[in-house]
Coordinates of C-alpha atoms in Angstrom, one line a residue:
X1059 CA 14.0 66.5 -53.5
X1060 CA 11.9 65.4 -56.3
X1061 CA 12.1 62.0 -57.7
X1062 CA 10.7 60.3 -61.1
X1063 CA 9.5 57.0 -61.6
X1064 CA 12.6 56.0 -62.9
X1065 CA 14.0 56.1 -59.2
X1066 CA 11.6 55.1 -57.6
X1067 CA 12.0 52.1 -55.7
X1068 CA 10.0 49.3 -54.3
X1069 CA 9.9 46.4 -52.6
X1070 CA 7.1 43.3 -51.8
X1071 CA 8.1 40.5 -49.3
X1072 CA 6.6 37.5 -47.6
X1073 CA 8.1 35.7 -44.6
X1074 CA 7.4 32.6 -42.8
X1075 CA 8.2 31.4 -39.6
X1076 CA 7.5 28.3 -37.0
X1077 CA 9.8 27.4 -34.2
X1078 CA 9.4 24.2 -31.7
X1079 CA 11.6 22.0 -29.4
X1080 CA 14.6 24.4 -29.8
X1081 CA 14.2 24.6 -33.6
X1082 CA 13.2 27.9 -35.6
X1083 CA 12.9 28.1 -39.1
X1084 CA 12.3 31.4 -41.0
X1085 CA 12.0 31.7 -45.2
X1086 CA 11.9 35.2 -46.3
X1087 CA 11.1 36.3 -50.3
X1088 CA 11.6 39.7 -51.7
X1089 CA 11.2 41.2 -54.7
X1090 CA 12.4 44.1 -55.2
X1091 CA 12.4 47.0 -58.0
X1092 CA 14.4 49.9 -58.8
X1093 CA 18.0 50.6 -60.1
X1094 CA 20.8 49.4 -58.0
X1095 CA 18.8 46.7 -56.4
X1096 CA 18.7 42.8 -56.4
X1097 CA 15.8 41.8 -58.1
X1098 CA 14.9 38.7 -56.6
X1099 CA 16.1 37.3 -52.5
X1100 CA 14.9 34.2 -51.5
X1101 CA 16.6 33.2 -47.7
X1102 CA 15.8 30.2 -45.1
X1103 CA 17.3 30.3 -41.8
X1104 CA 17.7 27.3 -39.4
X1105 CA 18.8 27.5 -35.8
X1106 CA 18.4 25.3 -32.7
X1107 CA 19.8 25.6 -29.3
X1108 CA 20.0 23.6 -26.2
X1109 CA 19.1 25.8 -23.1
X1110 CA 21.3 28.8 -25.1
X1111 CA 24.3 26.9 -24.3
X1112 CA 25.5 25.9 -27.3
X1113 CA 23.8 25.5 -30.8
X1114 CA 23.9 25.7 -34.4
X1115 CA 22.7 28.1 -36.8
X1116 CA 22.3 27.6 -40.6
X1117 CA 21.2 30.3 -43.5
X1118 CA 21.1 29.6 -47.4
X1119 CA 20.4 32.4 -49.6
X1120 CA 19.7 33.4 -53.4
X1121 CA 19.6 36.8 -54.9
X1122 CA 18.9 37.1 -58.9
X1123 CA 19.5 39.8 -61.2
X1124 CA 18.4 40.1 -64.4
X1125 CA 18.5 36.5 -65.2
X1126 CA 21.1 35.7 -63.5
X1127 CA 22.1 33.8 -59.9
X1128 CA 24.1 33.5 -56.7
X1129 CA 23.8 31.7 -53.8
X1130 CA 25.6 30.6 -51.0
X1131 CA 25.3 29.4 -47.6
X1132 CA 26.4 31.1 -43.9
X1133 CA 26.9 29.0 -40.8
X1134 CA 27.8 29.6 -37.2
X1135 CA 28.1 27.0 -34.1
X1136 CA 28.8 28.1 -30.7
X1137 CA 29.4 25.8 -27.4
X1138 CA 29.8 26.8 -24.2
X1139 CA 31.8 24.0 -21.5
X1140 CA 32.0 26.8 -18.7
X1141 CA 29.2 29.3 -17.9
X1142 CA 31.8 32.1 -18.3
X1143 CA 33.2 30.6 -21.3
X1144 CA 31.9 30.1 -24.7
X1145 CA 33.5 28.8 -28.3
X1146 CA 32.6 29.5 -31.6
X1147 CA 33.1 28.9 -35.1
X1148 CA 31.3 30.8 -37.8
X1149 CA 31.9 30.8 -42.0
X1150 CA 30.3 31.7 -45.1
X1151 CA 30.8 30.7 -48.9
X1152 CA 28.7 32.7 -51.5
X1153 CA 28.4 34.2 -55.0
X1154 CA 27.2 37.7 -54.2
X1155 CA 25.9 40.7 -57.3
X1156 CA 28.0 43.7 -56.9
X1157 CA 24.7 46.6 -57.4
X1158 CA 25.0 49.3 -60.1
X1159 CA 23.0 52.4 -60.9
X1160 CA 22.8 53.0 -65.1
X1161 CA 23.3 56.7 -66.3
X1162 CA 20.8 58.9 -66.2
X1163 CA 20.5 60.8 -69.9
X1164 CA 20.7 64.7 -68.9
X1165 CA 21.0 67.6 -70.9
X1166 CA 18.3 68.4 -74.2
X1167 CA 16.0 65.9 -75.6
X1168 CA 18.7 65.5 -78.2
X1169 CA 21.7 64.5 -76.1
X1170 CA 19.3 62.1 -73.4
X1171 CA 18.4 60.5 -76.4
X1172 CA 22.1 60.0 -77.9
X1173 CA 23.3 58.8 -74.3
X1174 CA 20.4 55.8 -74.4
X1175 CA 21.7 54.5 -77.7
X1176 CA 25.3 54.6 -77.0
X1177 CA 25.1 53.6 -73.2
X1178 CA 25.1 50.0 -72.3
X1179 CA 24.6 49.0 -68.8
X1180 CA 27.1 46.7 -67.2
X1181 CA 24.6 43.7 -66.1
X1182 CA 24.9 42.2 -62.9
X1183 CA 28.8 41.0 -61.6
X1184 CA 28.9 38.5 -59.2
X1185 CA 32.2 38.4 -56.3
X1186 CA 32.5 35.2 -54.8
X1187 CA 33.7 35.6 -51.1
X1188 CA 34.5 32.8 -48.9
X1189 CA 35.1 33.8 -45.1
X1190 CA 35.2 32.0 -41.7
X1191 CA 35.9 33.4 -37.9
X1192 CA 36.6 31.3 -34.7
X1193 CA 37.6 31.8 -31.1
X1194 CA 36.1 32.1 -27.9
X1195 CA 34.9 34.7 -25.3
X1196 CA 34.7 35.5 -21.5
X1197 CA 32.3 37.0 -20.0
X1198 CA 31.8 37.1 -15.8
X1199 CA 30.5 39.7 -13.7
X1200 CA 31.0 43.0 -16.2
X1201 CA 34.7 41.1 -17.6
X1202 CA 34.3 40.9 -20.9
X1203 CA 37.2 39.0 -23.2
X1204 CA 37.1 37.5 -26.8
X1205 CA 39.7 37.0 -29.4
X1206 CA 38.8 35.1 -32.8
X1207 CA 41.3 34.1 -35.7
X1208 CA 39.9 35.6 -39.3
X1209 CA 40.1 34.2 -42.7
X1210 CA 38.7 36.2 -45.6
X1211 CA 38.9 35.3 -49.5
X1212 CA 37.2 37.6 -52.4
X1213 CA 38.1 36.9 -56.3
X1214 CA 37.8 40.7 -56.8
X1215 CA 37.5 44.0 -55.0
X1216 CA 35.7 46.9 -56.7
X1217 CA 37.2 50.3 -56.5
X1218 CA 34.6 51.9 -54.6
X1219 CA 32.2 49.4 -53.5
X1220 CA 29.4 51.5 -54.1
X1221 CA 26.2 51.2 -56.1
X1222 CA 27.3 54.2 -58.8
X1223 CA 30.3 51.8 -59.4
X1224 CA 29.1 50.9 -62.6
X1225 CA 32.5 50.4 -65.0
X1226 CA 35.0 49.7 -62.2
X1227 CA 37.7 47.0 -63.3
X1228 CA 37.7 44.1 -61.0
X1229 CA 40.8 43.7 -58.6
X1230 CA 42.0 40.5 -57.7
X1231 CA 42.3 39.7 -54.2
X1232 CA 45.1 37.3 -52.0
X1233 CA 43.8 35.7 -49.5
X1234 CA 43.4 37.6 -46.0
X1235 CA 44.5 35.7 -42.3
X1236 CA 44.5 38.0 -39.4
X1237 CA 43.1 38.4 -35.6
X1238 CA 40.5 40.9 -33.8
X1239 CA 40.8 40.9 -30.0
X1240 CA 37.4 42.7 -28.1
X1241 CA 37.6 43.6 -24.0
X1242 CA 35.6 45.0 -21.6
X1243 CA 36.8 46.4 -18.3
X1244 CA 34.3 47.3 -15.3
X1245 CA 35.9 50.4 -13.1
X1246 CA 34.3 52.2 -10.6
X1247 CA 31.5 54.0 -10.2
X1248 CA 29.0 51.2 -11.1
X1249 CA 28.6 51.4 -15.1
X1250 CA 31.9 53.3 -15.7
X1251 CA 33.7 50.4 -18.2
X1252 CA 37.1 50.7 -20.4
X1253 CA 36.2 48.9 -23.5
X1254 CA 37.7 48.3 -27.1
X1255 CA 38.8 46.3 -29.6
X1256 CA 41.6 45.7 -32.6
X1257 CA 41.4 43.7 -35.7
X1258 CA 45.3 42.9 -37.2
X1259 CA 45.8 41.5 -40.7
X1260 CA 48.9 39.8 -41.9
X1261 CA 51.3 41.5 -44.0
X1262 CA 50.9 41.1 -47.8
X1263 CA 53.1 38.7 -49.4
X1264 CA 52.4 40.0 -53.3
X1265 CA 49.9 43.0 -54.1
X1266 CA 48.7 45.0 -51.5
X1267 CA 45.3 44.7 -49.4
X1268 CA 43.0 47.0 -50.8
X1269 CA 41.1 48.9 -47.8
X1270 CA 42.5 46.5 -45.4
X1271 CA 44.9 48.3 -43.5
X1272 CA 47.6 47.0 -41.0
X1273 CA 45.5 47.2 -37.9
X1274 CA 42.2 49.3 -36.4
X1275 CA 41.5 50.3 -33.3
X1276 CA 38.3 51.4 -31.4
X1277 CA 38.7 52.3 -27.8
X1278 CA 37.0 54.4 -25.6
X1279 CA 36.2 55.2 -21.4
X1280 CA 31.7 54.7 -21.3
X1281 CA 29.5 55.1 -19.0
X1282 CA 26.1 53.5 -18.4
X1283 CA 23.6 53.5 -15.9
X1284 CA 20.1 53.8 -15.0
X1285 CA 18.7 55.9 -12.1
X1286 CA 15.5 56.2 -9.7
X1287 CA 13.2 53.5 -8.6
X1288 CA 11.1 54.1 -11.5
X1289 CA 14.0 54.0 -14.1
X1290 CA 12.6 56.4 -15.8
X1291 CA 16.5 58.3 -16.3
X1292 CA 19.1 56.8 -18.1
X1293 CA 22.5 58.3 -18.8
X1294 CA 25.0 56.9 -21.3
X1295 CA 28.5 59.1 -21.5
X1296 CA 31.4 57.7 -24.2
X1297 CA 35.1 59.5 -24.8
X1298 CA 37.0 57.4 -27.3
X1299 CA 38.9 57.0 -30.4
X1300 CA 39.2 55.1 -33.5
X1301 CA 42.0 55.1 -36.2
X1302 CA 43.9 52.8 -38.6
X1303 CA 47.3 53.1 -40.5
X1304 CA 48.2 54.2 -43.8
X1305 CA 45.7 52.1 -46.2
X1306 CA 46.0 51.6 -50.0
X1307 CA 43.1 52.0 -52.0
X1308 CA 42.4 52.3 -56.1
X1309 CA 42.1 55.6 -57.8
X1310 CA 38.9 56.0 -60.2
X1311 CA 39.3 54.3 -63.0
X1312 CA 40.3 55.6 -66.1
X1313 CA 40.6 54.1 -69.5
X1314 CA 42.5 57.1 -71.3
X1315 CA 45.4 57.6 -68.2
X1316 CA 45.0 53.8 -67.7
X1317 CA 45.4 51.9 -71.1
X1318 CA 46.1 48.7 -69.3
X1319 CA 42.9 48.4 -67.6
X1320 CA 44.3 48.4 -64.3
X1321 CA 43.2 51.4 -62.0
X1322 CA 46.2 52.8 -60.2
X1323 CA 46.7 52.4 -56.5
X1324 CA 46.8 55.2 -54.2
X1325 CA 48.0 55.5 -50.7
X1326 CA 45.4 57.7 -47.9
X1327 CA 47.6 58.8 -44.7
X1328 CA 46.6 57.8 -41.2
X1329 CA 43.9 58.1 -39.5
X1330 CA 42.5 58.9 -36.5
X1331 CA 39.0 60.1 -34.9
X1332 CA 38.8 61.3 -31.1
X1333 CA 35.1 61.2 -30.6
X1334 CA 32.5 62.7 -27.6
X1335 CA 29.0 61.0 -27.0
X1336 CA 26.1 62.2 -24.2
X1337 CA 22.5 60.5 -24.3
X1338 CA 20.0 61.1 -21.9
X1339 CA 16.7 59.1 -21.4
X1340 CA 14.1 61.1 -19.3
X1341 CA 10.9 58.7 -19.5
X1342 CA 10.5 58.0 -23.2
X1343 CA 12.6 61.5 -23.8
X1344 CA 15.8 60.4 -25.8
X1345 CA 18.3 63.4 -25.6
X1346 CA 21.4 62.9 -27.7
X1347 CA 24.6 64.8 -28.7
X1348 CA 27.8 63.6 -30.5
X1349 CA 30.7 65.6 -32.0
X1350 CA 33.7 63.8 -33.7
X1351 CA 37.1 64.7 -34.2
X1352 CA 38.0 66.6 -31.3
X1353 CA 41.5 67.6 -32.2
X1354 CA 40.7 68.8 -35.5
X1355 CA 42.8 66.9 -37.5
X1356 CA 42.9 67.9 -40.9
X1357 CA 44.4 65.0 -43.3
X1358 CA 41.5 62.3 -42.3
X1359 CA 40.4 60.5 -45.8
X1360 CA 39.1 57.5 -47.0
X1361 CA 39.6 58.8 -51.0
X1362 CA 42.1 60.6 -52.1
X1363 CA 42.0 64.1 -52.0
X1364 CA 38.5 63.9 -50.5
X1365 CA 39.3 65.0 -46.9
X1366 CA 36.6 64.1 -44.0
X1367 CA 35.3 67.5 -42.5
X1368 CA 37.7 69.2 -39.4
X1369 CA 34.6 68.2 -36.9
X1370 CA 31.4 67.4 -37.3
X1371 CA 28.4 67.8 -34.3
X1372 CA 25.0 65.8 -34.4
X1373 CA 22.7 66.8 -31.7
X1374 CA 18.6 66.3 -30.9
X1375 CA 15.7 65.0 -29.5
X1376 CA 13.9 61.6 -30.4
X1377 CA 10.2 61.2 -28.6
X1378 CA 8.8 58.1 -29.5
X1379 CA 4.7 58.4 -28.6
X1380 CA 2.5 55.3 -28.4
X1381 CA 5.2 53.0 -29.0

């Protein structure tokens, strides 16, 4: 694939870091060039901890665009009364840009030239999000438990949250309440484990959750160990599935079919992915196979009418040398 210097992208970066007394602070800068990217990041993190049983952790962030600003600030807290037993709290409250890629001008001199004049680019849009997360977890010899209450707020949704979104109509967004459950279940032989986990949102009271679906799922029966004095082999073995509900989710938009400005809402069907997984570690010798969708379902899709292939099979080798 060949690429011009209009794609190309870079990016130059400086970080900072000093710790001491259970406090480590890190500042990061980047700037960064190339379409679809933030121009300018600018992030300081703050933690401390008091022998890693419970703590606070604190990052504030900037990212410009073209003149424009948004910041905001993440948090978490954790505290832990039992050994086994840990609470947490976690939240964030930001202005984030929503990245877009301009038009390339294709076709004769002629037309490249016409589609500069008449093409504007969108500038940078900014989403403010609020979220927060809290709960506790349970971990003792191999158990694992956690469950966590989840609030999320957005002022708008963009139909495809994706860079070459660049004249999507904002959504409005309600706010979103909900729960996610995670367990882990030791079985025998040693390393065999039942493990999964469920996020549930609240029903809608108005307009419909965009990509937010009643429930997901991810379950499956894993296996992990390592073997030989040496450990020099290393077998991991996962069977499992994932899946979600009907979801609703905008159509492209469309000025002509849509004079309102509102893109239409579509409806994908259900969904469900029955998944094999076999790595094998011989030394530094990383042998790896997965292959998705066992049953070969048909009707899995995120966009409408785009349909996810019947099964797909990833399989190699990865042989890291000198480190």
């Amino acid at each position: 694939m060949l690429l011009s210097r209009e794609t190309d992208r870079r990016q130059f970066g400086l970080r900072l870091s000093g710790e001491g007394r259970g406090v480590r602070i890190d500042g990061t800068a980047r700037l960064n060039q190339g379409d679809g990217l933030v121009e300018q990041e600018f992030t300081v993190d703050a933690s401390w901890s008091h022998e890693g049983r419970h703590g606070v952790a604190v990052s504030a962030w900037q990212q410009s665009w073209d003149g424009e600003s948004g910041t905001g600030v993440d948090g978490r807290a954790w505290l832990s009364p039992l050994p086994v037993l840990q609470l947490f709290a976690e939240g964030g409250v930001g202005d984030r840009p929503v990245p877009y890629v301009p038009l390339r001008p294709t076709g004769t001199v002629l037309d490249s030239l016409l589609m500069r004049l008449e093409t504007q680019d969108p500038g940078p849009r900014f989403t403010h999000q609020e979220t927060l997360r809290a709960g506790a977890e349970v971990a003792w010899r191999g158990l694992f438990l956690r469950g966590s209450f989840v609030r999320t707020e957005a002022d708008s949704v963009w139909p495809t949250s994706m860079p070459f979104d660049r004249g999507g109509a904002a959504l409005p967004q309600p706010t979103r309440t909900g729960w996610e459950a995670e367990a882990r279940l030791p079985l025998w032989p040693d390393g065999l484990a039942l493990q999964g986990s469920v996020h549930m949102w609240d029903p809608a009271d108005s307009i419909p959750y965009l990509y937010m679906p009643e429930h997901g799922y991810h379950a499956s029966l894993s296996f992990h160990n390592t073997y030989l004095p040496t450990g020099n082999f290393e077998l991991w073995v996962d069977l499992g599935a994932q899946g979600r509900p009907e979801m609703t989710v905008p159509l492209a938009f469309d000025a002509v079919a849509t004079p309102t400005g509102t893109p239409e809402l579509a409806v994908v069907p259900f969904y469900q992915n029955w998944f094999f997984r076999l790595q094998m570690r011989i030394v530094s010798v990383n042998i790896f196979a997965t292959i998705e969708n066992l049953t070969l379902r048909s009707l899995n899709q995120d966009v409408p009418g785009s349909l996810l292939p019947r099964t797909r099979s990833l399989y190699g080798v990865r042989w890291p040398l000198w480190n």
